[in-house]
Coordinates of C-alpha atoms and ligand atoms in Angstrom, one line a residue:
M1 CA 10.9 10.9 -25.0
E2 CA 10.5 7.2 -24.3
T3 CA 8.7 6.6 -21.0
L4 CA 10.1 3.8 -18.9
M5 CA 7.3 1.7 -17.5
L6 CA 7.9 0.9 -13.9
K7 CA 6.4 -2.5 -13.5
G8 CA 5.8 -3.9 -10.0
A9 CA 5.8 -7.6 -10.8
P10 CA 9.6 -8.1 -11.1
V11 CA 10.2 -6.3 -7.8
R12 CA 7.4 -8.3 -6.1
D13 CA 8.9 -11.5 -7.5
A14 CA 12.3 -10.6 -6.0
V15 CA 10.8 -9.8 -2.6
F16 CA 8.8 -13.1 -2.7
S17 CA 11.9 -15.1 -3.6
V18 CA 13.8 -13.6 -0.6
L19 CA 10.9 -14.4 1.7
K20 CA 10.6 -18.0 0.4
G21 CA 14.3 -18.5 1.3
K22 CA 13.8 -17.2 4.8
V23 CA 10.7 -19.3 5.4
A24 CA 12.5 -22.4 4.4
S25 CA 14.8 -22.1 7.4
A26 CA 12.3 -20.6 9.9
P27 CA 11.3 -22.3 13.1
R28 CA 7.6 -22.1 12.0
R29 CA 5.6 -20.6 9.3
P30 CA 4.8 -16.9 9.7
G31 CA 1.0 -16.3 9.9
L32 CA -1.2 -13.6 8.5
A33 CA -4.9 -13.2 9.5
V34 CA -7.1 -11.1 7.3
V35 CA -10.4 -9.7 8.6
L36 CA -12.9 -9.0 5.8
V37 CA -16.2 -7.5 6.8
G38 CA -19.0 -7.0 4.2
D39 CA -19.2 -8.0 0.6
D40 CA -17.4 -5.2 -1.3
P41 CA -16.2 -7.0 -4.5
A42 CA -13.0 -5.0 -4.8
S43 CA -12.0 -5.9 -1.2
A44 CA -12.7 -9.6 -1.9
V45 CA -10.3 -9.5 -4.9
Y46 CA -7.6 -7.7 -2.9
V47 CA -8.0 -10.3 0.0
S48 CA -7.7 -13.2 -2.5
H49 CA -4.5 -11.7 -3.9
K50 CA -3.1 -11.5 -0.4
G51 CA -3.9 -15.1 0.2
K52 CA -2.3 -16.2 -3.0
G53 CA 0.8 -14.2 -2.1
C54 CA 1.0 -16.0 1.3
D55 CA 0.7 -19.4 -0.4
E56 CA 3.5 -18.5 -2.8
V57 CA 6.0 -17.6 -0.1
G58 CA 4.8 -20.4 2.3
F59 CA 3.1 -18.3 5.0
H60 CA 0.2 -19.7 7.0
H61 CA -2.9 -17.5 6.4
V62 CA -6.5 -17.4 7.4
T63 CA -9.2 -15.1 6.2
H64 CA -12.2 -14.3 8.5
C65 CA -15.1 -13.2 6.3
L66 CA -17.9 -11.6 8.3
P67 CA -21.2 -10.3 7.0
A68 CA -21.7 -6.5 6.7
S69 CA -24.3 -6.7 9.5
T70 CA -21.7 -8.0 12.0
P71 CA -21.8 -5.9 15.2
Q72 CA -18.7 -3.9 16.0
A73 CA -18.3 -5.8 19.3
Q74 CA -17.9 -9.1 17.4
V75 CA -15.2 -7.6 15.1
L76 CA -13.4 -6.3 18.2
S77 CA -13.7 -9.7 19.9
L78 CA -12.2 -11.5 16.8
I79 CA -9.3 -9.0 16.8
A80 CA -8.7 -9.6 20.5
Q81 CA -8.5 -13.3 19.8
L82 CA -6.1 -12.9 16.9
N83 CA -3.9 -10.6 19.1
T84 CA -3.2 -13.5 21.4
D85 CA -3.0 -16.3 18.8
P86 CA 0.6 -17.5 18.7
A87 CA 0.2 -18.8 15.1
I88 CA -0.7 -15.3 13.9
D89 CA 2.1 -12.7 13.4
G90 CA 0.2 -10.1 11.4
I91 CA -3.4 -8.9 11.4
L92 CA -4.9 -7.0 8.5
V93 CA -8.3 -5.5 8.6
Q94 CA -9.4 -4.9 5.0
L95 CA -10.7 -1.4 4.5
P96 CA -13.1 0.2 4.0
L97 CA -15.3 -1.2 6.8
P98 CA -19.1 -1.1 6.4
K99 CA -21.0 1.9 7.7
G100 CA -21.8 1.5 11.3
I101 CA -18.4 0.1 12.3
D102 CA -16.0 2.6 13.7
Q103 CA -12.8 2.2 11.6
E104 CA -10.6 4.0 14.2
A105 CA -11.8 1.8 17.0
V106 CA -11.1 -1.4 15.0
L107 CA -7.6 -0.3 13.9
L108 CA -6.9 0.8 17.5
A109 CA -7.8 -2.7 18.7
V110 CA -5.0 -4.4 16.7
D111 CA -1.9 -5.2 18.7
P112 CA 0.7 -2.7 17.4
R113 CA 3.2 -5.6 17.2
K114 CA 0.9 -7.4 14.8
D115 CA -0.2 -4.3 12.9
V116 CA 1.4 -5.2 9.6
D117 CA -0.6 -2.5 7.7
G118 CA 1.1 0.1 9.9
F119 CA -2.2 2.0 10.5
H120 CA -2.2 1.8 14.3
P121 CA -1.5 5.3 15.9
V122 CA 1.6 3.8 17.6
N123 CA 3.1 2.8 14.3
L124 CA 2.1 6.0 12.6
G125 CA 3.6 7.9 15.6
L126 CA 6.9 6.0 15.2
L127 CA 7.0 7.0 11.5
V128 CA 6.4 10.6 12.4
A129 CA 9.2 10.3 14.9
G130 CA 11.5 9.1 12.2
K131 CA 11.8 5.6 13.8
P132 CA 9.4 3.6 11.6
R133 CA 8.4 0.1 12.8
F134 CA 5.7 -1.1 10.4
V135 CA 5.6 1.2 7.4
P136 CA 2.2 1.2 5.6
C137 CA 2.5 -1.2 2.7
T138 CA 1.7 1.1 -0.3
P139 CA 4.1 3.9 0.7
K140 CA 6.8 1.4 1.5
G141 CA 6.1 -0.3 -1.9
I142 CA 6.5 3.1 -3.7
L143 CA 9.9 3.7 -2.2
R144 CA 11.0 0.1 -2.9
L145 CA 9.9 0.4 -6.5
L146 CA 11.8 3.7 -7.0
E147 CA 14.9 2.1 -5.4
H148 CA 14.7 -1.0 -7.6
Y149 CA 14.6 1.2 -10.8
G150 CA 17.5 3.3 -9.5
I151 CA 15.4 6.4 -9.1
T152 CA 16.8 8.5 -6.2
T153 CA 14.9 11.0 -4.1
A154 CA 17.6 13.0 -2.3
G155 CA 17.4 16.7 -3.2
R156 CA 14.5 16.1 -5.6
T157 CA 11.2 17.8 -5.5
V158 CA 8.2 15.5 -5.0
A159 CA 4.5 16.4 -5.3
V160 CA 2.3 13.9 -3.4
V161 CA -1.4 14.3 -4.4
G162 CA -3.7 12.9 -1.7
R163 CA -3.2 13.1 2.1
S164 CA -4.9 9.9 3.3
V165 CA -3.4 8.0 6.3
I166 CA -3.1 4.9 4.0
V167 CA -1.0 6.4 1.2
G168 CA -0.4 10.2 0.8
R169 CA 0.5 11.2 4.3
P170 CA 2.9 8.3 5.2
V171 CA 4.7 8.5 1.8
S172 CA 5.2 12.2 2.2
L173 CA 6.7 11.6 5.7
L174 CA 9.0 8.8 4.4
L175 CA 10.3 10.9 1.6
S176 CA 11.0 13.8 3.9
L177 CA 13.0 11.6 6.4
K178 CA 16.8 11.9 6.4
G179 CA 18.7 9.2 4.5
A180 CA 18.5 6.9 1.5
M181 CA 15.2 7.0 -0.3
G182 CA 14.3 10.2 1.7
D183 CA 15.9 13.7 1.7
A184 CA 13.3 14.9 -0.8
T185 CA 11.6 18.3 -0.8
V186 CA 7.9 17.3 -0.5
T187 CA 4.8 19.2 -1.5
M188 CA 1.6 17.7 -0.2
C189 CA -1.4 18.4 -2.3
H190 CA -5.1 17.8 -1.7
S191 CA -8.5 18.9 -2.8
A192 CA -7.9 22.5 -1.5
T193 CA -4.6 22.9 -3.4
R194 CA -4.8 25.8 -5.9
N195 CA -3.4 25.3 -9.4
L196 CA -2.7 21.7 -8.8
A197 CA -1.4 21.0 -12.3
A198 CA 1.0 23.9 -12.0
V199 CA 2.3 22.5 -8.7
T200 CA 2.8 19.0 -9.9
A201 CA 4.2 20.0 -13.2
S202 CA 7.1 21.8 -11.4
C203 CA 8.2 18.7 -9.5
D204 CA 10.7 16.0 -10.4
I205 CA 8.5 13.2 -9.0
V206 CA 4.7 13.1 -8.9
I207 CA 2.9 10.6 -6.7
A208 CA -0.9 10.5 -7.4
A209 CA -3.1 8.9 -4.7
M210 CA -6.4 10.7 -5.2
G211 CA -8.9 8.1 -6.3
V212 CA -10.0 10.2 -9.3
P213 CA -9.8 8.5 -12.6
R214 CA -7.3 10.1 -15.0
A215 CA -7.3 13.3 -13.1
L216 CA -3.7 14.3 -14.0
G217 CA -3.1 14.9 -17.7
A218 CA -0.1 16.1 -19.7
D219 CA -0.3 19.7 -18.3
A220 CA 0.2 18.2 -14.8
I221 CA 3.5 16.4 -15.6
G222 CA 6.8 18.1 -16.3
E223 CA 8.9 16.8 -19.2
G224 CA 11.0 13.8 -17.9
A225 CA 9.3 13.6 -14.5
V226 CA 8.8 10.3 -12.7
V227 CA 5.2 9.5 -12.2
I228 CA 3.9 7.1 -9.6
D229 CA 0.2 6.4 -10.2
V230 CA -1.3 4.8 -7.0
G231 CA -4.9 5.2 -8.1
I232 CA -7.1 2.1 -8.8
N233 CA -10.4 3.3 -10.3
R234 CA -13.0 1.2 -12.0
I235 CA -14.6 2.9 -15.0
A236 CA -17.3 1.6 -17.4
D237 CA -16.0 -0.2 -20.5
P238 CA -18.6 -2.1 -22.4
T239 CA -15.9 -3.8 -24.5
R240 CA -14.6 -5.7 -21.4
T241 CA -16.1 -8.8 -19.7
G242 CA -17.9 -7.4 -16.6
G243 CA -18.3 -4.0 -18.4
Q244 CA -15.5 -2.3 -16.4
R245 CA -11.8 -1.7 -16.4
L246 CA -9.2 -0.3 -14.1
V247 CA -7.5 3.1 -14.7
G248 CA -5.2 5.2 -12.5
D249 CA -5.3 8.8 -11.3
V250 CA -3.0 9.7 -14.2
D251 CA -4.1 9.8 -17.8
E252 CA -1.5 7.3 -19.1
A253 CA -2.2 7.9 -22.8
A254 CA -1.6 11.7 -22.3
V255 CA 1.5 11.3 -20.2
R256 CA 3.3 8.6 -22.0
G257 CA 6.1 10.1 -24.1
R258 CA 6.2 13.1 -21.7
A259 CA 7.1 11.4 -18.4
G260 CA 10.5 9.9 -18.0
A261 CA 9.0 7.0 -16.1
L262 CA 5.5 5.9 -15.1
T263 CA 3.9 3.1 -13.2
P264 CA 1.2 1.2 -15.2
V265 CA -2.3 0.6 -13.7
P266 CA -2.8 -2.2 -13.1
G267 CA 0.6 -3.8 -12.6
G268 CA 2.6 -0.9 -11.0
I269 CA 2.1 -0.2 -7.3
G270 CA -0.6 -2.9 -6.7
P271 CA 1.9 -5.8 -6.7
M272 CA 4.3 -3.8 -4.5
T273 CA 1.6 -3.3 -1.8
I274 CA 1.1 -7.1 -1.5
A275 CA 4.9 -7.7 -1.4
M276 CA 5.4 -5.2 1.4
L277 CA 2.5 -6.7 3.4
L278 CA 4.3 -10.0 3.3
E279 CA 7.6 -8.4 4.2
N280 CA 6.0 -6.6 7.1
T281 CA 4.5 -10.0 8.2
W282 CA 7.9 -11.5 8.1
E283 CA 9.3 -8.6 10.2
A284 CA 6.5 -9.2 12.8
F285 CA 7.3 -12.9 12.9
A286 CA 11.1 -12.3 13.1
R287 CA 10.5 -10.0 16.1
A288 CA 8.2 -12.5 17.8
E289 CA 10.7 -15.4 17.2
G290 CA 13.9 -13.4 17.8
V291 CA 15.3 -14.3 14.3
D292 CA 16.9 -12.0 11.8
A293 CA 14.5 -9.7 10.0
Ligands
LIG301 P1 -8.7 8.7 -0.1 O1 -10.1 8.9 -0.7 O2 -8.7 8.3 1.4 O3 -7.9 10.0 -0.2 C1 -7.9 10.7 -1.4 C2 -7.0 12.0 -1.3 O4 -7.0 12.6 -2.6 C3 -7.6 13.0 -0.3 O5 -6.6 13.5 0.5 C4 -8.2 14.0 -1.2 O6 -8.1 15.3 -0.7 C5 -7.3 14.0 -2.4 N1 -8.1 14.4 -3.6 C6 -9.2 13.9 -4.1 N2 -9.6 14.5 -5.2 C7 -8.7 15.5 -5.4 C8 -8.5 16.5 -6.4 N3 -9.4 16.6 -7.4 N4 -7.4 17.2 -6.3 C9 -6.5 17.1 -5.3 N5 -6.6 16.2 -4.4 C10 -7.7 15.4 -4.4 O7 -8.0 7.7 -1.0 P2 -6.7 6.6 -0.7 O8 -5.5 7.4 -0.3 O9 -7.2 5.5 0.2 O10 -6.6 6.0 -2.1 C11 -6.2 6.8 -3.2 C12 -6.2 5.9 -4.5 O11 -5.2 4.9 -4.4 C13 -7.5 5.2 -4.7 O12 -7.8 5.1 -6.1 C14 -7.2 3.8 -4.2 O13 -8.0 2.8 -4.8 C15 -5.8 3.7 -4.5 N6 -5.0 2.7 -3.7 C16 -4.2 1.9 -4.3 C17 -3.4 1.0 -3.6 C18 -2.5 0.1 -4.4 O14 -2.1 -0.9 -3.8 N7 -2.2 0.4 -5.6 C19 -3.5 0.9 -2.2 C20 -4.3 1.9 -1.6 C21 -5.1 2.8 -2.3 P3 -8.9 15.8 0.7 O15 -8.1 15.2 1.8 O16 -8.8 17.3 0.6 O17 -10.3 15.3 0.6

């Protein structure tokens, strides 16, 4: 079977193009503030991609880089300042935060109306209630990618592997909501799931968000299944500059030819996450300015 590769770039480009058009007639430029604490190299790369995305669509953006030794009170005070800054519509705190900073306290400090990552308990609660406001970017991106490629979820079985608040849990909630791109029968899997491969192999759609390199092989994927590989894992590769390369949570080589469709790593869900972040920032801006979302 030929496996359709579900690339994120064309969908991201389409989202960017819509946003560019909206910015052109906006009363001011939407603004995104990114707070980066510490010197995690992967986080620095993600933040620079977010900045480039903002430049591409014409958003104002500012990145606050703080050393890992920054006291929590200083991070909270920066967020308080951004909460009241009229030029800033969205605030993103790049995770993970260094040890010694209470992640929950920091996320709780972000004004829910500027919480474009959708991690504030108020926004997570709205999602649980079936009335989402800011939907976390990666889960939203997964649904948008499926929609773009004409893959429906209603009545289908979906295995979500991973239950983090960032990916697994919100995507399972979204898929179980009533309506278009929902109405799925969702099985949530995690490290205590027994016979994981048997569970995932029985599902029409598998979403892998585990953070374990190439954990799902051919035995974990049913013939013709749609596979969304969210994982971004760095593994050693002496043939590459820097001695590393990125792989997903799915063993792409083993699954190609068996899956009906598969997201590549990199180039699948990654571009979607950034596109949805900018879309959420536009939504925050539109609410603040009273213009059409
Ligand atoms: P977390 O570490 O927060 O969560 C991982 C989840 O996977 C946990 O629920 C864990 O279970 C589960 N898990 C781990 N190992 C196994 C296993 N062997 N079998 C079954 N379940 C397992 O990770 P995140 O959700 O933050 O991220 C997951 C991956 O997605 C990472 O590679 C990350 O880099 C990537 N990512 C990619 C994004 C993108 O834009 N493409 C955005 C965000 C994340 P338990 O709860 O029982 O411990």
